[in-house]
PDB file of C-alpha atoms and ligand atoms in Angstrom:
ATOM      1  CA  UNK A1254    -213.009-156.714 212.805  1.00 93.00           C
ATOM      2  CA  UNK A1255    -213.480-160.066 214.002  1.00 96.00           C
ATOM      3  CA  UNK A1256    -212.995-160.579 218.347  1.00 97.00           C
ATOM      4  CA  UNK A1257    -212.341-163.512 220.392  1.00 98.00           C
ATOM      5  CA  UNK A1258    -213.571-163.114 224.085  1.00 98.00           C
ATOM      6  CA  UNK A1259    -211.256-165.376 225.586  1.00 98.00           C
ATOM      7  CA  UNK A1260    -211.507-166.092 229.841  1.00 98.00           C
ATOM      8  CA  UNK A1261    -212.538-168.707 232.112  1.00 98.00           C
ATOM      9  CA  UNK A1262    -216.554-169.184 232.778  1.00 98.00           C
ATOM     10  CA  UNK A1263    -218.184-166.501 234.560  1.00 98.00           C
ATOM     11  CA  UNK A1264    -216.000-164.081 233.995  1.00 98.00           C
ATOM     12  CA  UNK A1265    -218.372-161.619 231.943  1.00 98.00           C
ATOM     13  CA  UNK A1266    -217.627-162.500 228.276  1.00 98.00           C
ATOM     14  CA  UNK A1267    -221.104-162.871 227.602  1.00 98.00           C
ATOM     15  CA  UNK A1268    -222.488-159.869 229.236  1.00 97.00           C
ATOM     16  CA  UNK A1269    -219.774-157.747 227.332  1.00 98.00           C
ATOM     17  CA  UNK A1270    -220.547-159.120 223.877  1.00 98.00           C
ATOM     18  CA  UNK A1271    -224.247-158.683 223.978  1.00 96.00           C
ATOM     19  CA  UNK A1272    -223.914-155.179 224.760  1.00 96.00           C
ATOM     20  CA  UNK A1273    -220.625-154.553 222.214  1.00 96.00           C
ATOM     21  CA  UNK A1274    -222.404-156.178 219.569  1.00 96.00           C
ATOM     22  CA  UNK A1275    -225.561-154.585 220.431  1.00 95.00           C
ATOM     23  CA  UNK A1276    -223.636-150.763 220.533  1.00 95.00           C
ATOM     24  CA  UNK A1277    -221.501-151.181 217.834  1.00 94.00           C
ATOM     25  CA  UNK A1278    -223.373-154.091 214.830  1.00 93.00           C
ATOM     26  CA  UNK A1279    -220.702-157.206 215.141  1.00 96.00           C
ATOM     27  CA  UNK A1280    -222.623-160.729 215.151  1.00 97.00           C
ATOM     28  CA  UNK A1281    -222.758-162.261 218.473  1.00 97.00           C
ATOM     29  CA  UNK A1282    -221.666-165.743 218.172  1.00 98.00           C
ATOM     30  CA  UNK A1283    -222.228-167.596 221.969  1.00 97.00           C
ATOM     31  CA  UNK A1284    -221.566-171.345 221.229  1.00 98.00           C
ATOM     32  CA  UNK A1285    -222.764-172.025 224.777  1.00 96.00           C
ATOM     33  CA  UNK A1286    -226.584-169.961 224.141  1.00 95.00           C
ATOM     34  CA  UNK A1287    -226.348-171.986 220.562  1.00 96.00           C
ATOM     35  CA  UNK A1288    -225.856-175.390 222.658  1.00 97.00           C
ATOM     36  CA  UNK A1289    -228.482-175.129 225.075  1.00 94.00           C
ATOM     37  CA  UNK A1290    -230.541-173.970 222.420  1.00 94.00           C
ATOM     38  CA  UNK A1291    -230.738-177.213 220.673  1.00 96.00           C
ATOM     39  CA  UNK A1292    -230.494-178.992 224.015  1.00 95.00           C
ATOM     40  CA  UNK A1293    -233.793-177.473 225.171  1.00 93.00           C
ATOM     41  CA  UNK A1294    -234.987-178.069 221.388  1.00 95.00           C
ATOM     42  CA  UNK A1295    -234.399-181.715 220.983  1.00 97.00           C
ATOM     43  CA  UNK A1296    -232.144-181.522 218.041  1.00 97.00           C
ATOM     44  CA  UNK A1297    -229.375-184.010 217.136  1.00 96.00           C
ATOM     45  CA  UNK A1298    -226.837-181.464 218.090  1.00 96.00           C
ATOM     46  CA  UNK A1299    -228.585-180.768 221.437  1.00 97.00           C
ATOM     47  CA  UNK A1300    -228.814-184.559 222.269  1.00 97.00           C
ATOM     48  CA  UNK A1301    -225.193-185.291 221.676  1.00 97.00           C
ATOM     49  CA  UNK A1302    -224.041-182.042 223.587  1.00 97.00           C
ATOM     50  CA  UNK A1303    -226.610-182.442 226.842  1.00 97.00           C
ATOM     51  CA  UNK A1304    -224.139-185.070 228.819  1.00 97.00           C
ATOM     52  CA  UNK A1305    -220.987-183.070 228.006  1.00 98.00           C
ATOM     53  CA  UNK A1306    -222.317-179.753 228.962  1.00 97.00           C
ATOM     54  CA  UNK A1307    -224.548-180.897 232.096  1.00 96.00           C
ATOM     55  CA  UNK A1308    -220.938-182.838 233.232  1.00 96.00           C
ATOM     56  CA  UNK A1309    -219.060-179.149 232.694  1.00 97.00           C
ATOM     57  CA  UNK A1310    -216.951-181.070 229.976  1.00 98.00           C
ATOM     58  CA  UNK A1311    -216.201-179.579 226.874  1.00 98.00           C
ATOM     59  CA  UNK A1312    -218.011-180.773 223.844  1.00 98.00           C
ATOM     60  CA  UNK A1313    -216.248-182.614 221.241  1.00 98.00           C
ATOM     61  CA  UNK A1314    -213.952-180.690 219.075  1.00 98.00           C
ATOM     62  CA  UNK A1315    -215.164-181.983 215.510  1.00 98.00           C
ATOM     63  CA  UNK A1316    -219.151-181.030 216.511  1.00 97.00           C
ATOM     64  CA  UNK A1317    -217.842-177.542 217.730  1.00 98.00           C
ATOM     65  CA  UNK A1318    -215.604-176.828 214.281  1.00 98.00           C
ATOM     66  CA  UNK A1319    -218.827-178.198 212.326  1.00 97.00           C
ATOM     67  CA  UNK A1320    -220.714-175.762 213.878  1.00 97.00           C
ATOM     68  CA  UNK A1321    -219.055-173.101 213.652  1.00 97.00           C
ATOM     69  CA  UNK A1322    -218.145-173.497 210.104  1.00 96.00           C
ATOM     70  CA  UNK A1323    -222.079-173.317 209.666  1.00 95.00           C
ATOM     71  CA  UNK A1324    -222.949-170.507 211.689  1.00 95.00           C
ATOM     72  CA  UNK A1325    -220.488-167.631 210.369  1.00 95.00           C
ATOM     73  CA  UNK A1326    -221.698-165.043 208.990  1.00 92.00           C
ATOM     74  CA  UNK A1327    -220.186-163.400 205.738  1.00 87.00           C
ATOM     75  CA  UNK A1328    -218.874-159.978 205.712  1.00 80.00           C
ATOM     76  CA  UNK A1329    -219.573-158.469 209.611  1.00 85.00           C
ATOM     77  CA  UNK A1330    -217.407-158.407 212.459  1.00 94.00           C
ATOM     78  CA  UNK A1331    -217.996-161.147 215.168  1.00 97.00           C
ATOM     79  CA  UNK A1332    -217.863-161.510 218.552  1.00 98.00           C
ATOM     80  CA  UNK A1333    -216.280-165.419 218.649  1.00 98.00           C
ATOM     81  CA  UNK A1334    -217.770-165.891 222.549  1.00 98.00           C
ATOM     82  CA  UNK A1335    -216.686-169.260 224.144  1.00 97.00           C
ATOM     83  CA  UNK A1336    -215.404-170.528 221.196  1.00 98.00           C
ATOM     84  CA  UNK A1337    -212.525-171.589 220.813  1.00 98.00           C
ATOM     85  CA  UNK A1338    -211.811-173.276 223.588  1.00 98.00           C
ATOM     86  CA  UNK A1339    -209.380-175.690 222.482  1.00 98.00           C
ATOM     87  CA  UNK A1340    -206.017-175.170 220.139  1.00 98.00           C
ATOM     88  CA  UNK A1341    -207.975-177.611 217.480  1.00 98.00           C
ATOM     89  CA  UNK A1342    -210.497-175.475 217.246  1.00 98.00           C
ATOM     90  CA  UNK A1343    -208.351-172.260 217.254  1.00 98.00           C
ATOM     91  CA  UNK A1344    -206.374-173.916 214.853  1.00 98.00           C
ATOM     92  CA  UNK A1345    -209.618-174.695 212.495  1.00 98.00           C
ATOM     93  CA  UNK A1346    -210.939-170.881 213.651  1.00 98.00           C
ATOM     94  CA  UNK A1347    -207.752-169.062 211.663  1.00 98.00           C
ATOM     95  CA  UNK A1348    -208.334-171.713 208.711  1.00 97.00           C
ATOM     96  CA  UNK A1349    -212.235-170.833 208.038  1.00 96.00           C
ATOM     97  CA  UNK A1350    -211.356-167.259 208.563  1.00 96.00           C
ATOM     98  CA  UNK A1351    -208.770-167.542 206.126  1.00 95.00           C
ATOM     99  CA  UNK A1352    -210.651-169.430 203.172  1.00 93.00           C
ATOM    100  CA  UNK A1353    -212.695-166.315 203.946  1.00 93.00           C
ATOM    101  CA  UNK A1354    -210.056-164.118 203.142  1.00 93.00           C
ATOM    102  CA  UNK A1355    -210.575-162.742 207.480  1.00 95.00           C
ATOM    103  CA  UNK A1356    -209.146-162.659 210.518  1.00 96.00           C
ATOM    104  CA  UNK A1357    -209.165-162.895 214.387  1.00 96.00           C
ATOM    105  CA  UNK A1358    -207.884-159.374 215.006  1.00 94.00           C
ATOM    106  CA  UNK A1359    -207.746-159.484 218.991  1.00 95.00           C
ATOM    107  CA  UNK A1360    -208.011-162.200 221.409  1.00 97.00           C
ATOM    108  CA  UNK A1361    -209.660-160.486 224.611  1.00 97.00           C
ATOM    109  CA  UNK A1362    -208.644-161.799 228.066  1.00 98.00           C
ATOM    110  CA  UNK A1363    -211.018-161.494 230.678  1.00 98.00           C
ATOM    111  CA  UNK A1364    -208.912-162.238 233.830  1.00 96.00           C
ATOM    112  CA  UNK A1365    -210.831-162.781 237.039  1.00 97.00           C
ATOM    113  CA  UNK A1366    -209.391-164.959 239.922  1.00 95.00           C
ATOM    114  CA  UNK A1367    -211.198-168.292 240.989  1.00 94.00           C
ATOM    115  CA  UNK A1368    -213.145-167.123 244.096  1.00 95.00           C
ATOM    116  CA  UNK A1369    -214.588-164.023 242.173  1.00 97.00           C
ATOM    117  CA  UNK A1370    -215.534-166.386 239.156  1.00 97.00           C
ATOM    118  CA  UNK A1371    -217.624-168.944 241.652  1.00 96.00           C
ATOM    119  CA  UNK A1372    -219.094-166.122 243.371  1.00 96.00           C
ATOM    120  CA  UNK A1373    -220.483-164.965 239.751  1.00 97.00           C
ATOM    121  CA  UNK A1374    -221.237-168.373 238.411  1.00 97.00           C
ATOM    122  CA  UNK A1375    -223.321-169.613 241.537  1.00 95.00           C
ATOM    123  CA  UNK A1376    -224.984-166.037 241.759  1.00 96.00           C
ATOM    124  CA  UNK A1377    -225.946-166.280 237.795  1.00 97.00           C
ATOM    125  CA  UNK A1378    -229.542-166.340 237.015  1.00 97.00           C
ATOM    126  CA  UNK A1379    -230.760-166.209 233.352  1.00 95.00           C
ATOM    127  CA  UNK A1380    -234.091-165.700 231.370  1.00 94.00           C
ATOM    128  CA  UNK A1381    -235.194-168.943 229.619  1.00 90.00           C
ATOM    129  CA  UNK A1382    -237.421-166.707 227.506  1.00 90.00           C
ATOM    130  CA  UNK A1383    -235.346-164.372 226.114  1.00 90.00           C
ATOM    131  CA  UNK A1384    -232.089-165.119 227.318  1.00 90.00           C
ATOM    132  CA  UNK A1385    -231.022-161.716 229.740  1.00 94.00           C
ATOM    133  CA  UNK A1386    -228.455-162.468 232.422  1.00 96.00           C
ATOM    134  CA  UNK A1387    -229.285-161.423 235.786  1.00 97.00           C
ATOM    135  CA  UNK A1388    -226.895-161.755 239.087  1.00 97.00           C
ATOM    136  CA  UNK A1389    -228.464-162.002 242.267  1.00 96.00           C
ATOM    137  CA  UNK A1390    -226.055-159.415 243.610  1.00 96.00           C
ATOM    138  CA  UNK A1391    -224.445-157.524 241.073  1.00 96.00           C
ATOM    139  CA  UNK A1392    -226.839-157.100 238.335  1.00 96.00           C
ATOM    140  CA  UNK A1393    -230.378-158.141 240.437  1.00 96.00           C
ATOM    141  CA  UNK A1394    -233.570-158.630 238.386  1.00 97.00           C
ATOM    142  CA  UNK A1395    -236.088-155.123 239.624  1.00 97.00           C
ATOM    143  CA  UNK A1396    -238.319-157.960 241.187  1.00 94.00           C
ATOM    144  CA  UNK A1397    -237.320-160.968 242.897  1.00 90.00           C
ATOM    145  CA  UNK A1398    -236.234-163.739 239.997  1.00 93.00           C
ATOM    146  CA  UNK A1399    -238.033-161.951 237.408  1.00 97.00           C
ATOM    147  CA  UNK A1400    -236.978-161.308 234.267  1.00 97.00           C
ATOM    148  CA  UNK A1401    -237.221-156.786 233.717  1.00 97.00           C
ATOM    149  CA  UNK A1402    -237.779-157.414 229.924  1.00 96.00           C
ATOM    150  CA  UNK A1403    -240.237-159.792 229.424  1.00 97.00           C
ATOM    151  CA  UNK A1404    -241.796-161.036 232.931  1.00 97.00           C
ATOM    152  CA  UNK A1405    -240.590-165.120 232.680  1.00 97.00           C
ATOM    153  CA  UNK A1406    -239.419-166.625 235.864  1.00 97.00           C
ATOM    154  CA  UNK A1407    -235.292-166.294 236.335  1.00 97.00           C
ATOM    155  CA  UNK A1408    -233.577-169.874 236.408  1.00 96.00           C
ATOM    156  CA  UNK A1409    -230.374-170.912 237.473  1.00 95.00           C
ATOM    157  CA  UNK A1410    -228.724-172.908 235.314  1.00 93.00           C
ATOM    158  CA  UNK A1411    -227.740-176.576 235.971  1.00 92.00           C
ATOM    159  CA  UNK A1412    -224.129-176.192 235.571  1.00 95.00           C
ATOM    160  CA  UNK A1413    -224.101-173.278 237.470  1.00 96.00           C
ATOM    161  CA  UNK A1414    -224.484-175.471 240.647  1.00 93.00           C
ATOM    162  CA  UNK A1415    -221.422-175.572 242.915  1.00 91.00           C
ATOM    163  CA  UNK A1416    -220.011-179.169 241.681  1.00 91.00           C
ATOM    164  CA  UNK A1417    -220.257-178.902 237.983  1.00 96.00           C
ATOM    165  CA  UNK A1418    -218.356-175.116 238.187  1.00 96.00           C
ATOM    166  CA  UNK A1419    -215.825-176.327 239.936  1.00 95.00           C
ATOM    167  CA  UNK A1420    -215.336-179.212 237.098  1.00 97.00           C
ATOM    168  CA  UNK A1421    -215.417-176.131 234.390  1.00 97.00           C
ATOM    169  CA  UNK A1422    -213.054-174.277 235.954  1.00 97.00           C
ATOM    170  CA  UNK A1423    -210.873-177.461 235.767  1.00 97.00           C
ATOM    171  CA  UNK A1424    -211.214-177.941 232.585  1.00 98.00           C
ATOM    172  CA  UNK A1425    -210.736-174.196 231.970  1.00 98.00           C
ATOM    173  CA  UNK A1426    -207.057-174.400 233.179  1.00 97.00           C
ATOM    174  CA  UNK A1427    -206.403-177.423 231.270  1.00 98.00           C
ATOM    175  CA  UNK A1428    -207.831-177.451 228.000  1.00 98.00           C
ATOM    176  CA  UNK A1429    -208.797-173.777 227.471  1.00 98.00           C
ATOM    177  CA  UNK A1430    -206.176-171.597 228.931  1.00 98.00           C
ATOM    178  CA  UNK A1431    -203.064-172.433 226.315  1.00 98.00           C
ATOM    179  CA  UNK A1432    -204.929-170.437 224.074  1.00 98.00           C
ATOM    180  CA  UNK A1433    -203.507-167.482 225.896  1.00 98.00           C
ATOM    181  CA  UNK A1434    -200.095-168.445 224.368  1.00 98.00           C
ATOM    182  CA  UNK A1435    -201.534-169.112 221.197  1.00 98.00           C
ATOM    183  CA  UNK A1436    -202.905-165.860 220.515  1.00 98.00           C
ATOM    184  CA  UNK A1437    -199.873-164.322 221.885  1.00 98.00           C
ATOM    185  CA  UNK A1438    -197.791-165.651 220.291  1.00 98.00           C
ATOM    186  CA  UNK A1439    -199.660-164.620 217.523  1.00 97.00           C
ATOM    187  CA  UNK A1440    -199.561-160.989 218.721  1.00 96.00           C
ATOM    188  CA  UNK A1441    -203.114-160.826 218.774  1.00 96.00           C
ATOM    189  CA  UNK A1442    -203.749-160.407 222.936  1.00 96.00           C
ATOM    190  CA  UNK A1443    -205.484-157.824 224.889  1.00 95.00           C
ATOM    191  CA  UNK A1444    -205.634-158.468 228.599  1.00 96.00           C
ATOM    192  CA  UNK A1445    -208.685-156.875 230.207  1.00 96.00           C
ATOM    193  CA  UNK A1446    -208.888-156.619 234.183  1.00 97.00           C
ATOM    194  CA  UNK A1447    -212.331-158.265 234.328  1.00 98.00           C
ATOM    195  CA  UNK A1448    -212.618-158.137 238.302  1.00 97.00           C
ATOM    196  CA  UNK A1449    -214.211-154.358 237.458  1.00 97.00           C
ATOM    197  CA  UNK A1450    -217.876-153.556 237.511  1.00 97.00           C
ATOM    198  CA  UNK A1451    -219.437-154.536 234.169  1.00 97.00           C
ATOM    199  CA  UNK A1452    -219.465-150.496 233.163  1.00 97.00           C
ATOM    200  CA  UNK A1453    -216.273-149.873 233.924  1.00 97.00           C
ATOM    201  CA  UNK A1454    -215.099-153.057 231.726  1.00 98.00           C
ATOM    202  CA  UNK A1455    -217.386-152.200 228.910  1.00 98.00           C
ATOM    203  CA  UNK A1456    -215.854-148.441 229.127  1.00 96.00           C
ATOM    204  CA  UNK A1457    -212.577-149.946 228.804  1.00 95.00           C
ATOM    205  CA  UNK A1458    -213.398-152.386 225.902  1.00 95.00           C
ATOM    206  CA  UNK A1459    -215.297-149.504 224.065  1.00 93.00           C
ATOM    207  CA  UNK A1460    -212.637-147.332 223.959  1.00 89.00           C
ATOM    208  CA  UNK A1461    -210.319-149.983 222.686  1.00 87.00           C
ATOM    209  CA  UNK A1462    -212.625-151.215 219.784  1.00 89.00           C
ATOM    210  CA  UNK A1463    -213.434-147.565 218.753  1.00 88.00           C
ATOM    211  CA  UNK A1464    -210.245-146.553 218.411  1.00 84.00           C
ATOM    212  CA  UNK A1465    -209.618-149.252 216.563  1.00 76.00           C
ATOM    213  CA  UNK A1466    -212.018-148.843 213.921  1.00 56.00           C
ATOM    214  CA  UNK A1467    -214.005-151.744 212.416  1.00 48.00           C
TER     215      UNK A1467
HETATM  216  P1  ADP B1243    -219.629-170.039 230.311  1.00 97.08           P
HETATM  217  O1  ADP B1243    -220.764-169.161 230.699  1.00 97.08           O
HETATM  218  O2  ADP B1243    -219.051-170.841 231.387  1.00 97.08           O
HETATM  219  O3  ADP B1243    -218.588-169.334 229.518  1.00 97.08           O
HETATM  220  P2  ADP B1243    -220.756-171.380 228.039  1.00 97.08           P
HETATM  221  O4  ADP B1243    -222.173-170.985 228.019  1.00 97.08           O
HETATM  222  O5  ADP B1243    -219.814-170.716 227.120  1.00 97.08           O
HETATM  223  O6  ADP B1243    -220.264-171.247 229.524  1.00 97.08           O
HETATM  224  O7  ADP B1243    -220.628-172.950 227.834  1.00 97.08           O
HETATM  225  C1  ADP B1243    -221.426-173.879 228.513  1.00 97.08           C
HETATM  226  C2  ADP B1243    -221.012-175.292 228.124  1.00 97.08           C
HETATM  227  O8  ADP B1243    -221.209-175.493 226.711  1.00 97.08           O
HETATM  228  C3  ADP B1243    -219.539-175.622 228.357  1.00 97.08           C
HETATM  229  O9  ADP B1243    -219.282-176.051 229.690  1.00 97.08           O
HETATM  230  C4  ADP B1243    -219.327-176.745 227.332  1.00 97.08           C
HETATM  231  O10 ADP B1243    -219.853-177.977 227.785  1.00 97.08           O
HETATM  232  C5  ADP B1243    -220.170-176.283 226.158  1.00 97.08           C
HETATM  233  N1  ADP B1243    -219.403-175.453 225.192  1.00 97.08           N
HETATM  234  C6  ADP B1243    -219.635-174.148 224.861  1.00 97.08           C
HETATM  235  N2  ADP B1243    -218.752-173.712 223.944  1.00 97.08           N
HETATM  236  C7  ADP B1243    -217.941-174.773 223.686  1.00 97.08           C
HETATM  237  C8  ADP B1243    -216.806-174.970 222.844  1.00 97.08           C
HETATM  238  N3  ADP B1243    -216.319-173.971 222.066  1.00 97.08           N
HETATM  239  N4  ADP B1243    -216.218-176.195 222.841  1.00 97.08           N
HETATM  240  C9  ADP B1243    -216.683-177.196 223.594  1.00 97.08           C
HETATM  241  N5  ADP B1243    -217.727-177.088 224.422  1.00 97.08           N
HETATM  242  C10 ADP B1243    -218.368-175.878 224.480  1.00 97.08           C
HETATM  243  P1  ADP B1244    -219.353-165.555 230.995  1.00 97.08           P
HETATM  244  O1  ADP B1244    -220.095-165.344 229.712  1.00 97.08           O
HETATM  245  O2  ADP B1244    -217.912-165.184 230.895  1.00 97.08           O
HETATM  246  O3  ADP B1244    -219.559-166.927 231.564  1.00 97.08           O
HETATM  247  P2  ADP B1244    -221.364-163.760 232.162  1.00 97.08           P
HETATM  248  O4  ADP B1244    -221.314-162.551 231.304  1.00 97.08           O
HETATM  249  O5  ADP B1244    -222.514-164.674 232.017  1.00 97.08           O
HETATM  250  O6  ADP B1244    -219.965-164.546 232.062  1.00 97.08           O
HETATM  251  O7  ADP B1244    -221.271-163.252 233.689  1.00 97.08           O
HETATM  252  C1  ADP B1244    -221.282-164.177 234.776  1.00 97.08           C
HETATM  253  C2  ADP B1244    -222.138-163.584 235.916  1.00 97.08           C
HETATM  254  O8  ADP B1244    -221.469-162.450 236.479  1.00 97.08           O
HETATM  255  C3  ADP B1244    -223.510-163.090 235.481  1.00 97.08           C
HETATM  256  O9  ADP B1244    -224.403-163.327 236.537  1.00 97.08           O
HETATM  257  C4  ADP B1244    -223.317-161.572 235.268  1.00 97.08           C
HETATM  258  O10 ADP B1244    -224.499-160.842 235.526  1.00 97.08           O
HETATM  259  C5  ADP B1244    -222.243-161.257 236.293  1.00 97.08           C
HETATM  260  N1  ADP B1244    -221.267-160.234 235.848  1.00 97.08           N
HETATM  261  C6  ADP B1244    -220.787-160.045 234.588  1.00 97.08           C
HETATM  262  N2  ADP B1244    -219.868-159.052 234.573  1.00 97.08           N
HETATM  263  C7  ADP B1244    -219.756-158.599 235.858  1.00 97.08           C
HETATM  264  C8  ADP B1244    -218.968-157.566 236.498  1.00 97.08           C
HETATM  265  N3  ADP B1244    -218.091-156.823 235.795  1.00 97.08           N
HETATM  266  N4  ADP B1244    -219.124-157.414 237.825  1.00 97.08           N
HETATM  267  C9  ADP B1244    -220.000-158.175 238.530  1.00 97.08           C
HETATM  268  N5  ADP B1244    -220.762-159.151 237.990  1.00 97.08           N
HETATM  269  C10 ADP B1244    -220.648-159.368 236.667  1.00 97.08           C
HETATM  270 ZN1   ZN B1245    -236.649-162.360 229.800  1.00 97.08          ZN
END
C-alpha cells in the first residue's frame, strides 16, 4: 500500500512516517531530508535546490518528478512525504505508479491551523547527524539541544526561522493545497486531526493502516 502524507509544513508528516514506516516496513520517502541531503553534500541536485529551499519556495517541478522517478523503490509500500506538492507532480506521481502497475491508495491530511503550525516550525530542532526531530516543547531533547541518540549538537534549521515559514506557509495555500481536491476527487482522502499529541495521531493512523492491510 502506497501513502501520501499530505499537510502544510510542520504539521507532523515527518514525525508520523518515520515511526509508521519504522512499525510497520513501508519505504520512507522525505523529498525535503533527500534535498538537504545533497545540499549539505555539494551535489548538482543540492546546488540547484539550496536558493529555492533557503527562500521557502518550492523546487522546480521537472527536478522533483526526476527525482522521484529515481528514488522509488520496487515492490514495498511507501510513505510519499512532502511530495507531491504540486498537481504536476501528482499528476506524474499516478503515471510512474502506474507504468509500475501501483497505486496511491490514501492521501493523508494532516490538518493543523496556522498559529499551531508556526509554533511547531519555530520550536523544531533537528539532528544533523542522524536526522531525529526534536521540539523544544513538545518533544524536548533529555539534555538541552542534544541529540538522545547519538550526542551531536541540535540545530535549527534555516527555514525554520520566522520569515522564511511564513513564505512556506504561503506557498502551502497556493501551490500545495489543491491537491486536497485532487485526491478527493479521486476518492483517495483521509483527513487526520493533526492538532493531537503525536501518540494520539500515530494511534489513530495505526489503526487505520492496520485495518487496512498492506
Ligand atoms: P516541511 O518540514 O515544511 O514539510 P520539507 O522538509 O518537506 O518541509 O521541505 C523543505 C523544502 O524542500 C521546501 O520548502 C521546498 O523548498 C523543498 N521541497 C521538498 N519537497 C518538495 C517538493 N515535492 N517539491 C518542491 N520542493 C520541495
Ligand atoms: P512536517 O514533517 O509536517 O513538517 P514534523 O514531523 O517535522 O512536521 O513536525 C514539526 C514539529 O512539530 C517538530 O518539532 C515535531 O517534533 C513537532 N510535532 C510533530 N507532531 C506533533 C504533535 N502531534 N504535537 C506536538 N508537536 C508535534
Ligand atoms: Zn542524532
Amino acid at each position: 500500500m502506497n501513502l501520501v502524507f499530505l499537510g502544510p509544513p510542520g504539521a507532523g508528516k515527518g514525525t508520523q512516517a518515520k515511526r509508521l514506516s519504522q512499525e510497520r516496513g513501508f519505504v520512507h520517502i522525505s523529498t525535503g531530508d533527500i534535498l538537504r541531503d545533497a545540499v549539505s553534500r555539494g551535489t548538482p541536485l543540492g546546488k540547484k535546490a539550496k536558493e529555492y529551499i533557503d527562500s521557502g519556495e518550492l523546487v522546480p517541478d521537472d527536478l522533483m518528478i526526476a527525482l522521484i522517478e529515481e528514488v522509488l523503490p520496487e515492490g514495498r509500500g511507501v510513505i510519499f512525504d512532502g511530495f507531491p506538492r504540486t498537481i504536476p507532480q501528482a499528476d506524474a506521481l499516478d503515471r510512474l505508479l502506474e507504468g509500475k502497475r501501483q497505486e496511491i491508495r490514501w492521501a493523508i491530511l494532516f490538518d493543523l491551523d496556522d498559529e499551531e503550525l508556526i509554533e511547531r516550525l519555530t520550536g523544531r530542532r533537528t539532528c544533523p547527524s542522524c536526522g531525529e526531530v526534536y521540539h523544544m516543547t513538545f518533544k524536548p531533547p533529555k539534555k538541552d539541544e542534544i541529540c538522545d541518540k547519538c550526542g551531536s549538537a541540535l540545530i535549527q534549521r534555516d527555514d525554520d526561522r520566522e520569515e522564511v515559514v511564513k513564505r512556506r506557509l504561503e506557498v502551502y495555500r497556493r501551490q500545495t493545497s489543491p491537491l486536497i481536491d485532487y485526491y478527493d476527487s479521486k476518492n483517495k482522502l483521509i483527513r487526520l486531526d493533526a492538532g493531537r499529541s503525536i501518540d494520539e495521531v500515530y494511534t489513530d493512523l495505526l489503526r487505520f493502516v492496520d485495518e487496512e492491510g498492506h
